CSV table of C-alpha atoms and ligand atoms in Angstrom, one decimal:
chain,number,residue,atom,x,y,z
A,169,MET,CA,-31.3,52.0,-41.1
A,170,ASP,CA,-33.2,48.8,-41.9
A,171,ASP,CA,-30.4,47.6,-44.2
A,172,LEU,CA,-28.0,48.1,-41.3
A,173,ARG,CA,-30.3,46.2,-38.9
A,174,ASP,CA,-30.7,43.2,-41.3
A,175,LYS,CA,-27.0,43.1,-42.1
A,176,TRP,CA,-25.9,42.9,-38.5
A,177,LEU,CA,-28.6,40.7,-37.1
A,178,THR,CA,-27.9,38.2,-40.0
A,179,ALA,CA,-24.2,38.4,-39.3
A,180,ILE,CA,-24.8,37.6,-35.6
A,181,LEU,CA,-26.9,34.5,-36.4
A,182,ASP,CA,-24.3,33.4,-38.9
A,183,ALA,CA,-21.4,33.6,-36.4
A,184,GLY,CA,-20.4,29.9,-35.8
A,185,ASP,CA,-18.4,30.4,-32.6
A,186,GLU,CA,-17.6,32.9,-29.9
A,187,ALA,CA,-14.5,34.3,-31.7
A,188,ALA,CA,-16.5,35.0,-34.9
A,189,LEU,CA,-19.2,36.6,-32.8
A,190,GLU,CA,-16.7,38.9,-31.1
A,191,ASP,CA,-15.5,40.0,-34.6
A,192,VAL,CA,-19.1,40.8,-35.5
A,193,ARG,CA,-19.5,42.8,-32.2
A,194,VAL,CA,-16.4,44.9,-32.9
A,195,ALA,CA,-17.4,45.6,-36.5
A,196,ALA,CA,-21.0,46.5,-35.5
A,197,VAL,CA,-21.1,48.2,-32.1
A,198,GLY,CA,-17.4,48.6,-31.2
A,199,LYS,CA,-15.8,52.0,-30.8
A,200,LYS,CA,-15.0,52.2,-34.5
A,201,GLY,CA,-17.8,50.0,-35.6
A,202,GLU,CA,-20.4,50.9,-38.2
A,203,VAL,CA,-23.0,52.0,-35.7
A,204,ALA,CA,-20.5,54.3,-34.0
A,205,LEU,CA,-19.6,55.8,-37.3
A,206,LYS,CA,-23.3,56.4,-38.0
A,207,MET,CA,-23.6,58.1,-34.6
A,208,ARG,CA,-20.8,60.4,-35.6
A,209,GLU,CA,-22.8,61.5,-38.7
A,210,LEU,CA,-25.5,62.8,-36.3
A,211,GLY,CA,-23.3,65.9,-35.8
A,212,ARG,CA,-23.6,66.9,-39.4
A,213,MET,CA,-27.4,66.6,-39.5
A,214,THR,CA,-30.0,69.2,-39.0
A,215,PRO,CA,-31.6,69.3,-35.6
A,216,GLU,CA,-34.8,67.8,-37.0
A,217,GLU,CA,-33.0,64.9,-38.7
A,218,ARG,CA,-31.0,64.3,-35.6
A,219,GLN,CA,-34.1,64.1,-33.4
A,220,GLN,CA,-35.4,61.3,-35.6
A,221,ALA,CA,-32.2,59.5,-36.4
A,222,GLY,CA,-30.7,59.7,-32.8
A,223,PRO,CA,-33.2,57.5,-31.0
A,224,ARG,CA,-33.4,55.1,-33.9
A,225,LEU,CA,-29.7,54.6,-33.9
A,226,ASN,CA,-29.7,54.1,-30.1
A,227,ALA,CA,-32.5,51.6,-30.4
A,228,LEU,CA,-30.6,49.8,-33.1
A,229,LYS,CA,-27.5,49.6,-31.0
A,230,ASP,CA,-29.6,48.1,-28.1
A,231,GLU,CA,-31.2,45.6,-30.4
A,232,ILE,CA,-27.8,44.5,-31.8
A,233,ASN,CA,-26.4,44.2,-28.3
A,234,ALA,CA,-29.3,42.1,-27.2
A,235,ALA,CA,-28.9,39.8,-30.2
A,236,LEU,CA,-25.2,39.5,-29.4
A,237,SER,CA,-25.9,38.3,-25.8
A,238,ALA,CA,-28.5,35.9,-27.0
A,239,ARG,CA,-26.2,34.4,-29.6
A,240,LYS,CA,-23.4,34.2,-27.1
A,241,ALA,CA,-25.5,32.3,-24.6
A,242,SER,CA,-26.6,29.8,-27.2
A,243,LEU,CA,-23.1,29.3,-28.5
A,244,GLU,CA,-21.9,28.6,-24.9
A,245,ASP,CA,-24.7,26.1,-24.4
A,246,ALA,CA,-23.8,24.4,-27.6
A,247,ALA,CA,-20.1,24.2,-26.6
A,248,LEU,CA,-21.0,22.7,-23.2
A,249,GLU,CA,-23.3,20.2,-24.9
A,250,ALA,CA,-20.6,19.2,-27.3
A,251,ARG,CA,-18.1,18.8,-24.4
A,252,LEU,CA,-20.5,16.7,-22.4
A,253,ALA,CA,-21.1,14.5,-25.3
A,254,ASP,CA,-17.4,14.2,-26.0
A,255,GLU,CA,-16.4,13.4,-22.4
A,256,TRP,CA,-19.2,11.1,-21.7
A,257,LEU,CA,-18.4,8.3,-19.3
A,258,ASP,CA,-20.4,5.3,-18.3
A,259,VAL,CA,-19.6,5.0,-14.6
A,260,THR,CA,-21.6,1.7,-14.4
A,261,LEU,CA,-19.2,-0.2,-16.7
A,262,PRO,CA,-17.2,-3.0,-15.0
A,263,THR,CA,-13.6,-2.2,-14.2
A,264,ARG,CA,-10.9,-3.4,-16.7
A,265,ALA,CA,-9.5,-6.8,-16.0
A,266,ARG,CA,-5.9,-5.6,-16.4
A,267,HIS,CA,-4.6,-3.2,-13.8
A,268,ALA,CA,-1.5,-1.1,-14.0
A,269,GLY,CA,-0.4,-2.0,-10.5
A,270,THR,CA,-0.4,-5.2,-8.6
A,271,ILE,CA,-0.1,-6.2,-4.9
A,272,HIS,CA,3.4,-7.4,-4.0
A,273,PRO,CA,3.6,-11.0,-2.9
A,274,VAL,CA,5.0,-9.9,0.5
A,275,SER,CA,1.9,-7.7,1.1
A,276,GLN,CA,-0.4,-10.4,-0.1
A,277,VAL,CA,1.3,-13.1,2.2
A,278,THR,CA,1.3,-10.7,5.2
A,279,GLU,CA,-2.5,-10.2,4.7
A,280,GLU,CA,-2.9,-14.0,4.4
A,281,VAL,CA,-0.9,-14.7,7.6
A,282,THR,CA,-2.7,-12.1,9.6
A,283,ALA,CA,-6.1,-13.3,8.4
A,284,ILE,CA,-5.3,-16.9,9.4
A,285,PHE,CA,-4.0,-16.0,12.9
A,286,ALA,CA,-6.9,-13.5,13.4
A,287,ASP,CA,-9.2,-16.5,13.0
A,288,MET,CA,-7.3,-18.1,16.0
A,289,GLY,CA,-7.7,-15.0,18.1
A,290,PHE,CA,-4.3,-13.3,17.5
A,291,GLY,CA,-4.2,-9.5,17.3
A,292,VAL,CA,-1.6,-7.6,15.2
A,293,ALA,CA,1.1,-5.6,16.8
A,294,GLU,CA,4.0,-3.6,15.3
A,295,GLY,CA,7.2,-2.1,16.6
A,296,PRO,CA,9.9,0.2,15.3
A,297,GLN,CA,12.5,-0.9,12.7
A,298,ILE,CA,15.1,1.3,14.3
A,299,GLU,CA,15.3,-0.3,17.7
A,300,THR,CA,17.6,0.0,20.7
A,301,ASP,CA,20.0,-3.0,21.2
A,302,TRP,CA,18.2,-3.6,24.6
A,303,TYR,CA,14.9,-4.6,22.9
A,304,VAL,CA,16.7,-6.5,20.1
A,305,PHE,CA,19.2,-8.4,22.3
A,306,ASP,CA,19.4,-7.8,26.1
A,307,ALA,CA,15.6,-8.1,26.8
A,308,LEU,CA,15.6,-11.3,24.8
A,309,ASN,CA,18.3,-12.9,27.0
A,310,ILE,CA,21.1,-12.2,24.5
A,311,PRO,CA,23.8,-10.5,26.7
A,312,GLY,CA,26.6,-8.3,25.3
A,313,HIS,CA,29.2,-11.1,25.0
A,314,HIS,CA,26.7,-13.6,23.5
A,315,PRO,CA,27.8,-15.0,20.1
A,316,ALA,CA,24.2,-14.6,18.7
A,317,ARG,CA,24.9,-10.9,18.7
A,318,ALA,CA,27.7,-11.3,16.2
A,319,GLU,CA,25.9,-14.1,14.3
A,320,MET,CA,23.0,-11.8,13.5
A,321,ASP,CA,25.1,-9.6,11.2
A,322,THR,CA,23.6,-6.5,12.8
A,323,PHE,CA,23.5,-3.1,11.2
A,324,TYR,CA,24.5,-0.6,13.8
A,325,MET,CA,23.4,3.1,13.5
A,326,GLY,CA,26.2,5.6,13.3
A,327,ARG,CA,27.5,7.2,16.6
A,328,ASP,CA,25.7,10.4,15.8
A,329,ALA,CA,22.3,8.5,15.9
A,330,GLY,CA,22.8,8.7,19.7
A,331,ALA,CA,21.1,6.4,22.2
A,332,ASP,CA,17.9,6.1,24.1
A,333,GLU,CA,17.4,7.7,27.6
A,334,ASN,CA,19.1,4.7,29.2
A,335,GLY,CA,22.2,4.9,27.0
A,336,ASN,CA,21.2,2.0,24.7
A,337,PRO,CA,22.4,2.6,21.1
A,338,PHE,CA,20.2,2.1,18.1
A,339,VAL,CA,20.4,-0.8,15.6
A,340,LEU,CA,18.2,-1.9,12.7
A,341,ARG,CA,16.2,-4.8,14.2
A,342,THR,CA,17.6,-8.1,13.1
A,343,HIS,CA,14.3,-9.9,13.9
A,344,THR,CA,10.7,-9.2,15.0
A,345,SER,CA,11.3,-10.7,18.4
A,346,PRO,CA,11.7,-7.2,20.1
A,347,VAL,CA,8.0,-6.7,19.4
A,348,GLN,CA,7.4,-9.6,21.9
A,349,ILE,CA,8.8,-7.3,24.6
A,350,ARG,CA,7.0,-4.2,23.4
A,351,SER,CA,3.7,-6.1,23.3
A,352,MET,CA,4.1,-7.5,26.8
A,353,GLU,CA,4.9,-4.0,28.1
A,354,ALA,CA,1.9,-2.6,26.4
A,355,GLN,CA,-0.7,-5.3,27.0
A,356,GLY,CA,0.6,-7.7,29.7
A,357,ALA,CA,-0.7,-11.2,30.0
A,358,PRO,CA,-2.7,-13.1,28.8
A,359,LEU,CA,-1.7,-12.1,25.3
A,360,ARG,CA,-2.0,-13.3,21.8
A,361,VAL,CA,-0.3,-11.3,19.1
A,362,ILE,CA,1.4,-11.6,15.7
A,363,CYS,CA,3.9,-9.0,14.7
A,364,PRO,CA,4.7,-8.7,10.9
A,365,GLY,CA,7.4,-6.4,9.7
A,366,ARG,CA,10.7,-5.6,8.1
A,367,VAL,CA,14.0,-6.8,9.6
A,368,TYR,CA,17.6,-6.2,8.6
A,369,ARG,CA,20.8,-8.3,8.4
A,370,ALA,CA,24.1,-7.7,6.6
A,371,ASP,CA,23.7,-10.7,4.2
A,372,TYR,CA,23.2,-11.1,0.4
A,373,ASP,CA,22.8,-14.1,-1.8
A,374,GLN,CA,20.0,-16.1,-3.6
A,375,THR,CA,18.1,-16.7,-0.3
A,376,HIS,CA,19.3,-13.7,1.7
A,377,THR,CA,18.7,-9.9,1.3
A,378,PRO,CA,19.8,-7.2,3.7
A,379,MET,CA,16.1,-6.3,4.3
A,380,PHE,CA,13.5,-9.0,4.6
A,381,HIS,CA,10.3,-9.7,6.4
A,382,GLN,CA,9.3,-11.8,9.4
A,383,VAL,CA,6.2,-12.4,11.4
A,384,GLU,CA,6.5,-13.0,15.1
A,385,GLY,CA,3.9,-14.9,17.1
A,386,LEU,CA,3.4,-14.8,20.8
A,387,ALA,CA,0.8,-16.5,23.0
A,388,LEU,CA,0.8,-16.2,26.8
A,389,ASP,CA,-1.6,-17.6,29.3
A,390,ARG,CA,-1.5,-19.7,32.5
A,391,ASP,CA,-1.2,-23.2,30.9
A,392,ILE,CA,0.0,-22.8,27.3
A,393,THR,CA,2.4,-25.7,26.2
A,394,MET,CA,4.4,-26.9,23.3
A,395,ALA,CA,1.3,-28.9,22.2
A,396,ASN,CA,-0.6,-25.7,21.7
A,397,LEU,CA,2.3,-24.3,19.6
A,398,LYS,CA,2.3,-27.5,17.5
A,399,TRP,CA,-1.4,-27.4,16.9
A,400,CYS,CA,-1.3,-23.7,16.0
A,401,LEU,CA,1.5,-24.0,13.5
A,402,GLU,CA,0.0,-27.1,11.8
A,403,GLU,CA,-3.3,-25.4,11.6
A,404,PHE,CA,-1.6,-22.3,10.1
A,405,CYS,CA,0.3,-24.3,7.5
A,406,ARG,CA,-2.7,-26.2,6.4
A,407,ALA,CA,-4.7,-23.0,5.9
A,408,PHE,CA,-1.8,-21.0,4.4
A,409,PHE,CA,-0.4,-23.6,1.9
A,410,GLU,CA,-4.0,-24.8,1.2
A,411,VAL,CA,-3.0,-28.5,1.4
A,412,GLU,CA,-4.9,-31.0,3.7
A,413,SER,CA,-2.0,-33.2,4.5
A,414,ILE,CA,0.9,-31.2,5.7
A,415,ASP,CA,3.8,-32.7,7.6
A,416,LEU,CA,5.8,-30.6,10.0
A,417,ARG,CA,9.0,-31.7,11.7
A,418,PHE,CA,9.9,-30.1,15.1
A,419,ARG,CA,13.7,-30.2,15.4
A,420,ALA,CA,15.3,-29.5,18.7
A,421,SER,CA,17.3,-26.3,18.4
A,422,HIS,CA,18.5,-23.3,20.5
A,423,PHE,CA,17.5,-19.7,20.8
A,424,PRO,CA,18.5,-17.6,23.8
A,425,PHE,CA,14.9,-16.4,24.2
A,426,THR,CA,13.1,-19.7,24.2
A,427,GLU,CA,13.5,-22.9,26.3
A,428,PRO,CA,13.0,-25.5,25.0
A,429,SER,CA,13.4,-24.3,21.4
A,430,ALA,CA,12.5,-26.0,18.1
A,431,GLU,CA,13.0,-25.2,14.4
A,432,VAL,CA,10.2,-26.3,12.2
A,433,ASP,CA,10.7,-27.9,8.8
A,434,ILE,CA,8.0,-28.7,6.3
A,435,ARG,CA,8.0,-32.0,4.2
A,436,CYS,CA,8.4,-31.4,0.5
A,437,SER,CA,9.6,-32.9,-2.7
A,438,TRP,CA,11.5,-31.2,-5.6
A,439,GLU,CA,10.7,-34.0,-8.1
A,440,GLY,CA,10.6,-32.8,-11.7
A,441,GLY,CA,12.0,-29.4,-10.7
A,442,THR,CA,8.8,-28.3,-9.0
A,443,LEU,CA,8.3,-28.0,-5.3
A,444,LYS,CA,5.5,-30.0,-3.8
A,445,LEU,CA,4.5,-29.7,-0.1
A,446,GLY,CA,3.3,-32.5,2.1
A,447,GLN,CA,5.0,-35.3,0.2
A,448,GLY,CA,8.6,-36.5,-0.6
A,449,ASP,CA,11.7,-36.9,1.4
A,450,ASP,CA,13.0,-33.4,1.6
A,451,TRP,CA,12.6,-30.9,4.5
A,452,LEU,CA,12.5,-27.1,4.3
A,453,GLU,CA,13.1,-25.0,7.4
A,454,ILE,CA,10.3,-22.3,7.7
A,455,LEU,CA,10.5,-21.0,11.3
A,456,GLY,CA,12.1,-20.9,14.7
A,457,SER,CA,10.0,-21.4,17.9
A,458,GLY,CA,9.8,-22.4,21.5
A,459,MET,CA,8.5,-21.8,25.0
A,460,VAL,CA,9.2,-18.2,26.0
A,461,HIS,CA,12.2,-18.0,28.4
A,462,PRO,CA,11.3,-16.8,31.9
A,463,LYS,CA,13.9,-14.0,31.7
A,464,VAL,CA,12.2,-12.7,28.5
A,465,LEU,CA,8.8,-12.7,30.3
A,466,GLN,CA,10.5,-10.8,33.2
A,467,ALA,CA,12.0,-8.3,30.8
A,468,GLY,CA,8.6,-7.6,29.4
A,469,GLY,CA,7.1,-7.1,32.9
A,470,VAL,CA,5.2,-10.4,32.9
A,471,ASP,CA,5.5,-12.6,36.0
A,472,PRO,CA,7.0,-16.0,34.9
A,473,ASP,CA,5.6,-17.8,38.0
A,474,GLU,CA,2.1,-17.0,36.8
A,475,TRP,CA,2.4,-16.9,33.0
A,476,GLN,CA,3.9,-19.0,30.3
A,477,GLY,CA,3.6,-19.4,26.6
A,478,PHE,CA,5.1,-20.0,23.1
A,479,ALA,CA,6.7,-17.7,20.5
A,480,PHE,CA,7.7,-18.3,16.9
A,481,GLY,CA,9.4,-16.3,14.2
A,482,MET,CA,8.7,-17.0,10.5
A,483,GLY,CA,10.2,-15.6,7.3
A,484,ILE,CA,7.4,-14.1,5.3
A,485,ASP,CA,9.5,-13.9,2.1
A,486,ARG,CA,10.5,-17.5,2.6
A,487,ILE,CA,6.9,-18.8,2.9
A,488,ALA,CA,5.8,-16.6,-0.1
A,489,MET,CA,8.5,-18.2,-2.2
A,490,LEU,CA,7.3,-21.6,-1.2
A,491,LYS,CA,3.6,-20.9,-1.7
A,492,TYR,CA,3.9,-19.1,-5.0
A,493,GLY,CA,7.0,-20.9,-6.5
A,494,ILE,CA,9.3,-17.9,-6.6
A,495,PRO,CA,12.9,-19.1,-7.0
A,496,ASP,CA,15.0,-16.0,-6.1
A,497,LEU,CA,14.5,-13.8,-3.1
A,498,ARG,CA,16.4,-10.9,-4.5
A,499,ALA,CA,13.8,-10.4,-7.2
A,500,PHE,CA,11.3,-9.4,-4.5
A,501,PHE,CA,13.2,-6.1,-4.0
A,502,ASP,CA,14.2,-5.3,-7.6
A,503,ALA,CA,11.0,-3.4,-8.3
A,504,ASP,CA,11.0,-4.9,-11.8
A,505,LEU,CA,7.5,-4.3,-13.3
A,506,ARG,CA,7.6,-7.5,-15.4
A,507,TRP,CA,8.3,-9.5,-12.3
A,508,LEU,CA,5.5,-7.7,-10.4
A,509,ARG,CA,3.0,-8.3,-13.2
A,510,HIS,CA,3.9,-12.0,-13.2
A,511,TYR,CA,4.0,-12.6,-9.5
A,512,GLY,CA,1.8,-9.7,-8.2
A,513,PHE,CA,-1.8,-10.0,-7.2
A,514,SER,CA,-4.9,-8.2,-8.5
A,515,PRO,CA,-5.7,-5.3,-6.1
A,516,LEU,CA,-9.4,-6.3,-6.3
A,517,ALA,CA,-8.9,-10.0,-5.4
A,518,ALA,CA,-9.3,-10.6,-1.7
A,519,PRO,CA,-6.4,-12.6,-0.1
A,520,THR,CA,-7.1,-16.2,0.7
A,521,ARG,CA,-9.1,-16.8,3.8
A,522,HIS,CA,-10.4,-13.2,4.0
A,523,ALA,CA,-14.1,-13.4,4.1
A,524,GLY,CA,-15.4,-11.1,1.3
B,741,LIG,N1,13.9,-14.5,16.2
B,741,LIG,C1,14.3,-15.8,15.7
B,741,LIG,C2,15.0,-15.6,14.3
B,741,LIG,O1,15.0,-14.5,13.8
B,741,LIG,C3,13.1,-16.7,15.4
B,741,LIG,C4,12.4,-17.0,16.7
B,741,LIG,C5,11.3,-16.2,17.1
B,741,LIG,C6,12.7,-18.2,17.4
B,741,LIG,C7,10.6,-16.6,18.3
B,741,LIG,C8,12.1,-18.5,18.5
B,741,LIG,C9,11.0,-17.8,19.0
B,741,LIG,O2,15.7,-16.5,13.8
């Protein structure tokens, strides 16, 4: 009995892992284990022998079981310790400089633009990309026969897309100007909003893609003039392009929804193949603008006898190309990782002008 006891208690202590310990358990106290076999021998003993051996065997069985549980617990603890040591992680380490993902220049520039105009008191508004032709054209003083409707290369939704409750069919918005109307409807005057978002036109070459981004600006009050528009845009360009001396040219133009209208060009030079802003003899068009047409105010539910203001629409992709020297617009939408790593921004870097 003592040999048996020594043998199995030693085997239990020697078991190096839970699988080995299980083998020991089966061989010692399993149904066909050595202790069970000894129990069977009790039947062949005399009653006196049995009275002695029975309790001792039972006690041995209990002792082996207790040793098994103790060994099992210590093996489990050791396994956990080993795993904790192996998977150890210092959460106080600084993050790695290189990130798998980057912020797309369009997102970065949208952030920059909204931050700069937020400083001037403009809120941000958004509208739907699938819009009715009323918001995209009619409300902006572009009636059905107007050539601008054709010039815009509009994508029309299929007939089964239906129409709104007034029978106006849906189109993909060709500009962010419909958000002017929606903002007036929602907030009335006075009003200061910028509206960034995606717009769509059937056009494709080095400087045109069927989907691109614009940001609309709208400022309404009792006495807003072209002078305010000029100051705002100059202030914006200085902050956005981060150059002190910026030169803007306001060129008389025509939009059905503004009167008077002006397109704005920025002075630049292409000398030596690199683009420099604020110097040189070249001009690059960056936006359309003007004083909001009274009919547009009316369509937005704002009284043109009481309120007036300016609006502008700027190409986000266009100013991103200018600021970051990106030559081909189409690459913006290729989702090429090498391009994104080169032109993308670190997710942890705050965009310009955002206070940390
Ligand atoms: N919506 C015009 C465009 O897409 C830009 C614009 C907006 C012009 C607001 C004047 C006023 O070209």
